[in-house]
Amino acid sequence: MSNLTDNLPAFLAFRLPRPLRFWYFLVANIASLTCTLFILYFLLFDVTLRRALNNHIIIVLLVLGFLYESFNVSWHIRSARFDQPYVYSIQISLFAWASIERHILIFHDRWMSTRIKRLLIHYAPIVVIIVYYFVFYSIIYFGTPCDRSFDGFLSGGVYAPCAFYLQTVGTWDLIVHEMIPTLIISFFSIALLLRVMLQKARMRQSLQWRKHRKMTVQLLSISVIYMLFNIPWVIFILGLTYGAPLEIVWPALICSKFILHNIVFLFPFVCCLSLPELRKRAKQMLLFRGRQHRVGLISMSKTRLRAQGATM
């Protein structure tokens, strides 16, 4: 493998230092997993939070992120040769749908008024997206008769399944799985902000505005990390596909692939900050445990004083 790397042009042999990758992924992964478990605990065991429709897609994304960090990132820390794109693709497409659904939840909530409507509009798209990607990547990885080369790893760790070298498959993946979800997130997030601001000025209903503001802030906060870290990756992939100078695009592609993982790492922290109910319940839990601890200390001190008085 080292001989193959030595024969590559200098720009194709570019790769980020292994210690940087190792420690960055290790620290970020541990912190993100801890935060993910914390949020899932509250979202799954608090009835009010669990029943809120706007939290369902967040729960699914957190579970997918947990699986990605537990297996994919853990293997990636050990060896840069293990980096599968399917979980990331599912996540970005699910959040693209979430950016559309948020308009429905805020402005067309009657569409969710019955169980059948919720099944068709709320739950079905999530299931369809997950099943589609499962079938697509099963065909890509197990149903494509081509050699699974690891040469991509030698030049910085950007791995593409061999089926993506077919023009039709590669173009489909680029447009449908990369460009369209990114454009949907960008467009519908900005549109949501504008619609909510216009509605606030028109209706002047503070209670309704607070409810809409929470859902809007949650979506926009998460949209920022998706756009911030995904857009550079999409731009450099486009450049690589359509003939930009390889000596410029390739190192940038390696770096953008590296920071792309920040979407998964930062997602739980952004969710935590954008959910005021979560912060409130966490604070209540900490205060409750603090009171229990103080009561326990007072009880112990009283017991000791009684024991001392009895001995005297």
mmCIF file of N, CA and C in Angstrom, residues 51-152:
data_model
loop_
_atom_site.group_PDB
_atom_site.id
_atom_site.type_symbol
_atom_site.label_atom_id
_atom_site.label_comp_id
_atom_site.label_asym_id
_atom_site.label_seq_id
_atom_site.Cartn_x
_atom_site.Cartn_y
_atom_site.Cartn_z
ATOM 1 N N ARG A 51 -44.647 12.742 22.203
ATOM 2 C CA ARG A 51 -45.847 12.829 21.368
ATOM 3 C C ARG A 51 -45.823 14.013 20.414
ATOM 4 N N ALA A 52 -44.958 14.986 20.650
ATOM 5 C CA ALA A 52 -44.889 16.157 19.767
ATOM 6 C C ALA A 52 -44.408 15.732 18.381
ATOM 7 N N LEU A 53 -45.199 16.009 17.357
ATOM 8 C CA LEU A 53 -44.876 15.553 16.004
ATOM 9 C C LEU A 53 -43.554 16.126 15.506
ATOM 10 N N ASN A 54 -43.238 17.353 15.897
ATOM 11 C CA ASN A 54 -42.003 17.957 15.406
ATOM 12 C C ASN A 54 -40.761 17.301 15.986
ATOM 13 N N ASN A 55 -40.917 16.516 17.066
ATOM 14 C CA ASN A 55 -39.762 15.832 17.660
ATOM 15 C C ASN A 55 -39.517 14.452 17.068
ATOM 16 N N HIS A 56 -40.474 13.912 16.321
ATOM 17 C CA HIS A 56 -40.322 12.551 15.814
ATOM 18 C C HIS A 56 -39.147 12.427 14.852
ATOM 19 N N ILE A 57 -39.032 13.366 13.920
ATOM 20 C CA ILE A 57 -37.929 13.305 12.963
ATOM 21 C C ILE A 57 -36.599 13.529 13.675
ATOM 22 N N ILE A 58 -36.605 14.327 14.744
ATOM 23 C CA ILE A 58 -35.394 14.544 15.532
ATOM 24 C C ILE A 58 -34.969 13.246 16.202
ATOM 25 N N ILE A 59 -35.936 12.501 16.732
ATOM 26 C CA ILE A 59 -35.629 11.219 17.371
ATOM 27 C C ILE A 59 -35.025 10.249 16.366
ATOM 28 N N VAL A 60 -35.623 10.169 15.178
ATOM 29 C CA VAL A 60 -35.094 9.273 14.138
ATOM 30 C C VAL A 60 -33.671 9.667 13.756
ATOM 31 N N LEU A 61 -33.426 10.956 13.570
ATOM 32 C CA LEU A 61 -32.090 11.429 13.199
ATOM 33 C C LEU A 61 -31.084 11.166 14.312
ATOM 34 N N LEU A 62 -31.497 11.320 15.556
ATOM 35 C CA LEU A 62 -30.598 11.037 16.676
ATOM 36 C C LEU A 62 -30.254 9.552 16.749
ATOM 37 N N VAL A 63 -31.238 8.692 16.516
ATOM 38 C CA VAL A 63 -30.976 7.247 16.529
ATOM 39 C C VAL A 63 -30.017 6.872 15.403
ATOM 40 N N LEU A 64 -30.243 7.410 14.207
ATOM 41 C CA LEU A 64 -29.336 7.146 13.088
ATOM 42 C C LEU A 64 -27.932 7.665 13.393
ATOM 43 N N GLY A 65 -27.859 8.868 13.968
ATOM 44 C CA GLY A 65 -26.560 9.409 14.337
ATOM 45 C C GLY A 65 -25.865 8.561 15.384
ATOM 46 N N PHE A 66 -26.635 8.042 16.338
ATOM 47 C CA PHE A 66 -26.060 7.169 17.368
ATOM 48 C C PHE A 66 -25.474 5.902 16.747
ATOM 49 N N LEU A 67 -26.211 5.296 15.815
ATOM 50 C CA LEU A 67 -25.706 4.103 15.135
ATOM 51 C C LEU A 67 -24.463 4.422 14.316
ATOM 52 N N TYR A 68 -24.489 5.551 13.618
ATOM 53 C CA TYR A 68 -23.350 5.966 12.796
ATOM 54 C C TYR A 68 -22.109 6.172 13.656
ATOM 55 N N GLU A 69 -22.278 6.849 14.788
ATOM 56 C CA GLU A 69 -21.133 7.129 15.654
ATOM 57 C C GLU A 69 -20.649 5.876 16.373
ATOM 58 N N SER A 70 -21.572 4.989 16.729
ATOM 59 C CA SER A 70 -21.189 3.786 17.466
ATOM 60 C C SER A 70 -20.407 2.808 16.607
ATOM 61 N N PHE A 71 -20.749 2.717 15.326
ATOM 62 C CA PHE A 71 -20.123 1.716 14.466
ATOM 63 C C PHE A 71 -19.211 2.344 13.416
ATOM 64 N N ASN A 72 -19.771 3.215 12.580
ATOM 65 C CA ASN A 72 -18.990 3.754 11.473
ATOM 66 C C ASN A 72 -17.816 4.608 11.957
ATOM 67 N N VAL A 73 -18.079 5.575 12.831
ATOM 68 C CA VAL A 73 -17.010 6.460 13.300
ATOM 69 C C VAL A 73 -16.005 5.689 14.142
ATOM 70 N N SER A 74 -16.483 4.735 14.943
ATOM 71 C CA SER A 74 -15.563 3.935 15.752
ATOM 72 C C SER A 74 -14.589 3.160 14.874
ATOM 73 N N TRP A 75 -15.089 2.590 13.789
ATOM 74 C CA TRP A 75 -14.207 1.900 12.851
ATOM 75 C C TRP A 75 -13.328 2.883 12.107
ATOM 76 N N HIS A 76 -13.870 4.051 11.815
ATOM 77 C CA HIS A 76 -13.087 5.061 11.106
ATOM 78 C C HIS A 76 -11.916 5.537 11.958
ATOM 79 N N ILE A 77 -12.084 5.581 13.274
ATOM 80 C CA ILE A 77 -10.989 5.949 14.167
ATOM 81 C C ILE A 77 -9.867 4.924 14.074
ATOM 82 N N ARG A 78 -10.249 3.656 13.992
ATOM 83 C CA ARG A 78 -9.242 2.599 13.909
ATOM 84 C C ARG A 78 -8.587 2.547 12.544
ATOM 85 N N SER A 79 -9.371 2.799 11.505
ATOM 86 C CA SER A 79 -8.832 2.730 10.146
ATOM 87 C C SER A 79 -9.658 3.624 9.251
ATOM 88 N N ALA A 80 -8.989 4.510 8.515
ATOM 89 C CA ALA A 80 -9.690 5.436 7.613
ATOM 90 C C ALA A 80 -10.321 4.710 6.445
ATOM 91 N N ARG A 81 -10.157 3.386 6.371
ATOM 92 C CA ARG A 81 -10.688 2.645 5.232
ATOM 93 C C ARG A 81 -12.155 2.298 5.402
ATOM 94 N N PHE A 82 -12.700 2.591 6.547
ATOM 95 C CA PHE A 82 -14.105 2.245 6.781
ATOM 96 C C PHE A 82 -14.905 3.533 6.906
ATOM 97 N N ASP A 83 -15.596 3.871 5.854
ATOM 98 C CA ASP A 83 -16.391 5.108 5.890
ATOM 99 C C ASP A 83 -17.526 4.978 4.898
ATOM 100 N N GLN A 84 -18.680 4.591 5.398
ATOM 101 C CA GLN A 84 -19.808 4.320 4.523
ATOM 102 C C GLN A 84 -20.741 5.522 4.481
ATOM 103 N N PRO A 85 -21.258 5.886 3.295
ATOM 104 C CA PRO A 85 -22.036 7.122 3.161
ATOM 105 C C PRO A 85 -23.528 6.968 3.380
ATOM 106 N N TYR A 86 -24.026 5.728 3.586
ATOM 107 C CA TYR A 86 -25.467 5.551 3.510
ATOM 108 C C TYR A 86 -26.207 6.211 4.678
ATOM 109 N N VAL A 87 -25.653 6.150 5.891
ATOM 110 C CA VAL A 87 -26.331 6.777 7.026
ATOM 111 C C VAL A 87 -26.391 8.285 6.840
ATOM 112 N N TYR A 88 -25.287 8.864 6.374
ATOM 113 C CA TYR A 88 -25.262 10.312 6.116
ATOM 114 C C TYR A 88 -26.308 10.686 5.072
ATOM 115 N N SER A 89 -26.427 9.886 4.003
ATOM 116 C CA SER A 89 -27.400 10.179 2.948
ATOM 117 C C SER A 89 -28.824 10.107 3.478
ATOM 118 N N ILE A 90 -29.096 9.101 4.318
ATOM 119 C CA ILE A 90 -30.432 8.996 4.915
ATOM 120 C C ILE A 90 -30.721 10.209 5.787
ATOM 121 N N GLN A 91 -29.738 10.615 6.571
ATOM 122 C CA GLN A 91 -29.937 11.748 7.478
ATOM 123 C C GLN A 91 -30.263 13.034 6.731
ATOM 124 N N ILE A 92 -29.478 13.339 5.715
ATOM 125 C CA ILE A 92 -29.691 14.618 5.026
ATOM 126 C C ILE A 92 -31.018 14.614 4.272
ATOM 127 N N SER A 93 -31.430 13.463 3.742
ATOM 128 C CA SER A 93 -32.722 13.396 3.053
ATOM 129 C C SER A 93 -33.880 13.490 4.043
ATOM 130 N N LEU A 94 -33.728 12.851 5.200
ATOM 131 C CA LEU A 94 -34.767 12.962 6.225
ATOM 132 C C LEU A 94 -34.909 14.397 6.716
ATOM 133 N N PHE A 95 -33.784 15.078 6.881
ATOM 134 C CA PHE A 95 -33.892 16.460 7.343
ATOM 135 C C PHE A 95 -34.435 17.364 6.242
ATOM 136 N N ALA A 96 -34.160 17.037 4.986
ATOM 137 C CA ALA A 96 -34.772 17.787 3.889
ATOM 138 C C ALA A 96 -36.293 17.659 3.959
ATOM 139 N N TRP A 97 -36.771 16.445 4.231
ATOM 140 C CA TRP A 97 -38.208 16.274 4.402
ATOM 141 C C TRP A 97 -38.700 17.034 5.639
ATOM 142 N N ALA A 98 -37.917 17.027 6.716
ATOM 143 C CA ALA A 98 -38.308 17.743 7.932
ATOM 144 C C ALA A 98 -38.471 19.236 7.672
ATOM 145 N N SER A 99 -37.624 19.794 6.805
ATOM 146 C CA SER A 99 -37.731 21.222 6.491
ATOM 147 C C SER A 99 -39.008 21.529 5.713
ATOM 148 N N ILE A 100 -39.501 20.551 4.952
ATOM 149 C CA ILE A 100 -40.795 20.715 4.270
ATOM 150 C C ILE A 100 -41.941 20.515 5.260
ATOM 151 N N GLU A 101 -41.835 19.463 6.058
ATOM 152 C CA GLU A 101 -42.909 19.133 6.996
ATOM 153 C C GLU A 101 -43.124 20.235 8.030
ATOM 154 N N ARG A 102 -42.071 20.956 8.367
ATOM 155 C CA ARG A 102 -42.221 22.015 9.365
ATOM 156 C C ARG A 102 -43.201 23.089 8.892
ATOM 157 N N HIS A 103 -43.263 23.333 7.577
ATOM 158 C CA HIS A 103 -44.264 24.259 7.024
ATOM 159 C C HIS A 103 -45.675 23.723 7.272
ATOM 160 N N ILE A 104 -45.834 22.405 7.121
ATOM 161 C CA ILE A 104 -47.147 21.790 7.346
ATOM 162 C C ILE A 104 -47.542 21.899 8.813
ATOM 163 N N LEU A 105 -46.609 21.608 9.713
ATOM 164 C CA LEU A 105 -46.911 21.634 11.145
ATOM 165 C C LEU A 105 -47.279 23.032 11.633
ATOM 166 N N ILE A 106 -46.683 24.046 11.031
ATOM 167 C CA ILE A 106 -46.925 25.415 11.486
ATOM 168 C C ILE A 106 -48.122 26.049 10.788
ATOM 169 N N PHE A 107 -48.210 25.887 9.471
ATOM 170 C CA PHE A 107 -49.209 26.633 8.699
ATOM 171 C C PHE A 107 -50.395 25.792 8.243
ATOM 172 N N HIS A 108 -50.262 24.463 8.270
ATOM 173 C CA HIS A 108 -51.353 23.599 7.801
ATOM 174 C C HIS A 108 -51.551 22.457 8.796
ATOM 175 N N ASP A 109 -51.654 22.772 10.071
ATOM 176 C CA ASP A 109 -51.741 21.735 11.094
ATOM 177 C C ASP A 109 -53.006 20.890 10.974
ATOM 178 N N ARG A 110 -54.019 21.392 10.267
ATOM 179 C CA ARG A 110 -55.231 20.587 10.062
ATOM 180 C C ARG A 110 -54.949 19.345 9.224
ATOM 181 N N TRP A 111 -53.885 19.383 8.444
ATOM 182 C CA TRP A 111 -53.528 18.208 7.653
ATOM 183 C C TRP A 111 -53.133 17.036 8.553
ATOM 184 N N MET A 112 -52.849 17.305 9.818
ATOM 185 C CA MET A 112 -52.444 16.262 10.760
ATOM 186 C C MET A 112 -53.537 15.978 11.786
ATOM 187 N N SER A 113 -54.758 16.374 11.494
ATOM 188 C CA SER A 113 -55.826 16.329 12.499
ATOM 189 C C SER A 113 -56.355 14.926 12.770
ATOM 190 N N THR A 114 -56.188 13.985 11.847
ATOM 191 C CA THR A 114 -56.680 12.624 12.047
ATOM 192 C C THR A 114 -55.530 11.631 11.976
ATOM 193 N N ARG A 115 -55.795 10.427 12.453
ATOM 194 C CA ARG A 115 -54.761 9.394 12.466
ATOM 195 C C ARG A 115 -54.332 9.012 11.056
ATOM 196 N N ILE A 116 -55.295 8.925 10.131
ATOM 197 C CA ILE A 116 -54.969 8.576 8.746
ATOM 198 C C ILE A 116 -54.091 9.648 8.109
ATOM 199 N N LYS A 117 -54.429 10.905 8.345
ATOM 200 C CA LYS A 117 -53.628 11.999 7.785
ATOM 201 C C LYS A 117 -52.209 11.981 8.347
ATOM 202 N N ARG A 118 -52.094 11.744 9.657
ATOM 203 C CA ARG A 118 -50.755 11.676 10.254
ATOM 204 C C ARG A 118 -49.966 10.507 9.698
ATOM 205 N N LEU A 119 -50.663 9.397 9.455
ATOM 206 C CA LEU A 119 -49.983 8.227 8.900
ATOM 207 C C LEU A 119 -49.438 8.515 7.507
ATOM 208 N N LEU A 120 -50.249 9.161 6.673
ATOM 209 C CA LEU A 120 -49.859 9.411 5.284
ATOM 210 C C LEU A 120 -48.867 10.562 5.148
ATOM 211 N N ILE A 121 -49.067 11.622 5.917
ATOM 212 C CA ILE A 121 -48.258 12.830 5.735
ATOM 213 C C ILE A 121 -47.041 12.854 6.651
ATOM 214 N N HIS A 122 -47.192 12.288 7.845
ATOM 215 C CA HIS A 122 -46.112 12.397 8.836
ATOM 216 C C HIS A 122 -45.215 11.162 8.877
ATOM 217 N N TYR A 123 -45.820 9.986 9.016
ATOM 218 C CA TYR A 123 -45.021 8.776 9.213
ATOM 219 C C TYR A 123 -44.557 8.140 7.907
ATOM 220 N N ALA A 124 -45.444 8.103 6.903
ATOM 221 C CA ALA A 124 -45.115 7.416 5.647
ATOM 222 C C ALA A 124 -43.856 7.964 4.970
ATOM 223 N N PRO A 125 -43.675 9.292 4.841
ATOM 224 C CA PRO A 125 -42.456 9.787 4.188
ATOM 225 C C PRO A 125 -41.173 9.340 4.882
ATOM 226 N N ILE A 126 -41.176 9.278 6.212
ATOM 227 C CA ILE A 126 -39.989 8.827 6.941
ATOM 228 C C ILE A 126 -39.665 7.384 6.590
ATOM 229 N N VAL A 127 -40.693 6.537 6.589
ATOM 230 C CA VAL A 127 -40.488 5.119 6.273
ATOM 231 C C VAL A 127 -40.036 4.950 4.829
ATOM 232 N N VAL A 128 -40.663 5.678 3.907
ATOM 233 C CA VAL A 128 -40.312 5.569 2.481
ATOM 234 C C VAL A 128 -38.858 5.963 2.247
ATOM 235 N N ILE A 129 -38.408 7.045 2.862
ATOM 236 C CA ILE A 129 -37.024 7.493 2.679
ATOM 237 C C ILE A 129 -36.046 6.446 3.190
ATOM 238 N N ILE A 130 -36.300 5.903 4.380
ATOM 239 C CA ILE A 130 -35.390 4.903 4.955
ATOM 240 C C ILE A 130 -35.366 3.643 4.105
ATOM 241 N N VAL A 131 -36.547 3.164 3.675
ATOM 242 C CA VAL A 131 -36.609 1.948 2.850
ATOM 243 C C VAL A 131 -35.928 2.172 1.506
ATOM 244 N N TYR A 132 -36.147 3.342 0.897
ATOM 245 C CA TYR A 132 -35.514 3.640 -0.390
ATOM 246 C C TYR A 132 -33.998 3.550 -0.290
ATOM 247 N N TYR A 133 -33.426 4.181 0.719
ATOM 248 C CA TYR A 133 -31.965 4.169 0.843
ATOM 249 C C TYR A 133 -31.440 2.780 1.182
ATOM 250 N N PHE A 134 -32.200 2.037 1.967
ATOM 251 C CA PHE A 134 -31.790 0.668 2.281
ATOM 252 C C PHE A 134 -31.716 -0.171 1.009
ATOM 253 N N VAL A 135 -32.737 -0.066 0.160
ATOM 254 C CA VAL A 135 -32.749 -0.820 -1.101
ATOM 255 C C VAL A 135 -31.654 -0.320 -2.033
ATOM 256 N N PHE A 136 -31.518 0.992 -2.166
ATOM 257 C CA PHE A 136 -30.528 1.571 -3.082
ATOM 258 C C PHE A 136 -29.113 1.137 -2.721
ATOM 259 N N TYR A 137 -28.749 1.292 -1.456
ATOM 260 C CA TYR A 137 -27.376 0.963 -1.074
ATOM 261 C C TYR A 137 -27.145 -0.536 -0.974
ATOM 262 N N SER A 138 -28.200 -1.313 -0.753
ATOM 263 C CA SER A 138 -28.043 -2.771 -0.823
ATOM 264 C C SER A 138 -27.662 -3.192 -2.235
ATOM 265 N N ILE A 139 -28.296 -2.564 -3.228
ATOM 266 C CA ILE A 139 -27.949 -2.855 -4.624
ATOM 267 C C ILE A 139 -26.543 -2.364 -4.936
ATOM 268 N N ILE A 140 -26.194 -1.166 -4.451
ATOM 269 C CA ILE A 140 -24.880 -0.589 -4.727
ATOM 270 C C ILE A 140 -23.766 -1.456 -4.160
ATOM 271 N N TYR A 141 -23.936 -1.929 -2.934
ATOM 272 C CA TYR A 141 -22.856 -2.654 -2.259
ATOM 273 C C TYR A 141 -22.851 -4.147 -2.557
ATOM 274 N N PHE A 142 -24.035 -4.731 -2.722
ATOM 275 C CA PHE A 142 -24.093 -6.185 -2.838
ATOM 276 C C PHE A 142 -24.589 -6.675 -4.195
ATOM 277 N N GLY A 143 -25.195 -5.792 -4.989
ATOM 278 C CA GLY A 143 -25.753 -6.239 -6.253
ATOM 279 C C GLY A 143 -25.033 -5.730 -7.474
ATOM 280 N N THR A 144 -23.870 -5.095 -7.282
ATOM 281 C CA THR A 144 -23.122 -4.538 -8.408
ATOM 282 C C THR A 144 -21.896 -5.392 -8.686
ATOM 283 N N PRO A 145 -21.799 -5.991 -9.874
ATOM 284 C CA PRO A 145 -20.661 -6.870 -10.193
ATOM 285 C C PRO A 145 -19.417 -6.079 -10.601
ATOM 286 N N CYS A 146 -18.722 -5.502 -9.628
ATOM 287 C CA CYS A 146 -17.474 -4.804 -9.923
ATOM 288 C C CYS A 146 -16.517 -5.006 -8.766
ATOM 289 N N ASP A 147 -15.248 -4.761 -9.009
ATOM 290 C CA ASP A 147 -14.238 -4.935 -7.976
ATOM 291 C C ASP A 147 -14.366 -3.838 -6.935
ATOM 292 N N ARG A 148 -14.301 -4.223 -5.681
ATOM 293 C CA ARG A 148 -14.360 -3.247 -4.597
ATOM 294 C C ARG A 148 -12.943 -2.817 -4.241
ATOM 295 N N SER A 149 -12.459 -1.837 -4.941
ATOM 296 C CA SER A 149 -11.089 -1.373 -4.744
ATOM 297 C C SER A 149 -11.014 -0.411 -3.571
ATOM 298 N N PHE A 150 -9.890 -0.458 -2.859
ATOM 299 C CA PHE A 150 -9.655 0.445 -1.745
ATOM 300 C C PHE A 150 -8.642 1.518 -2.098
ATOM 301 N N ASP A 151 -8.403 1.761 -3.393
ATOM 302 C CA ASP A 151 -7.420 2.760 -3.790
ATOM 303 C C ASP A 151 -7.795 4.147 -3.309
ATOM 304 N N GLY A 152 -9.099 4.428 -3.215
ATOM 305 C CA GLY A 152 -9.527 5.741 -2.756
ATOM 306 C C GLY A 152 -9.033 6.056 -1.364
#
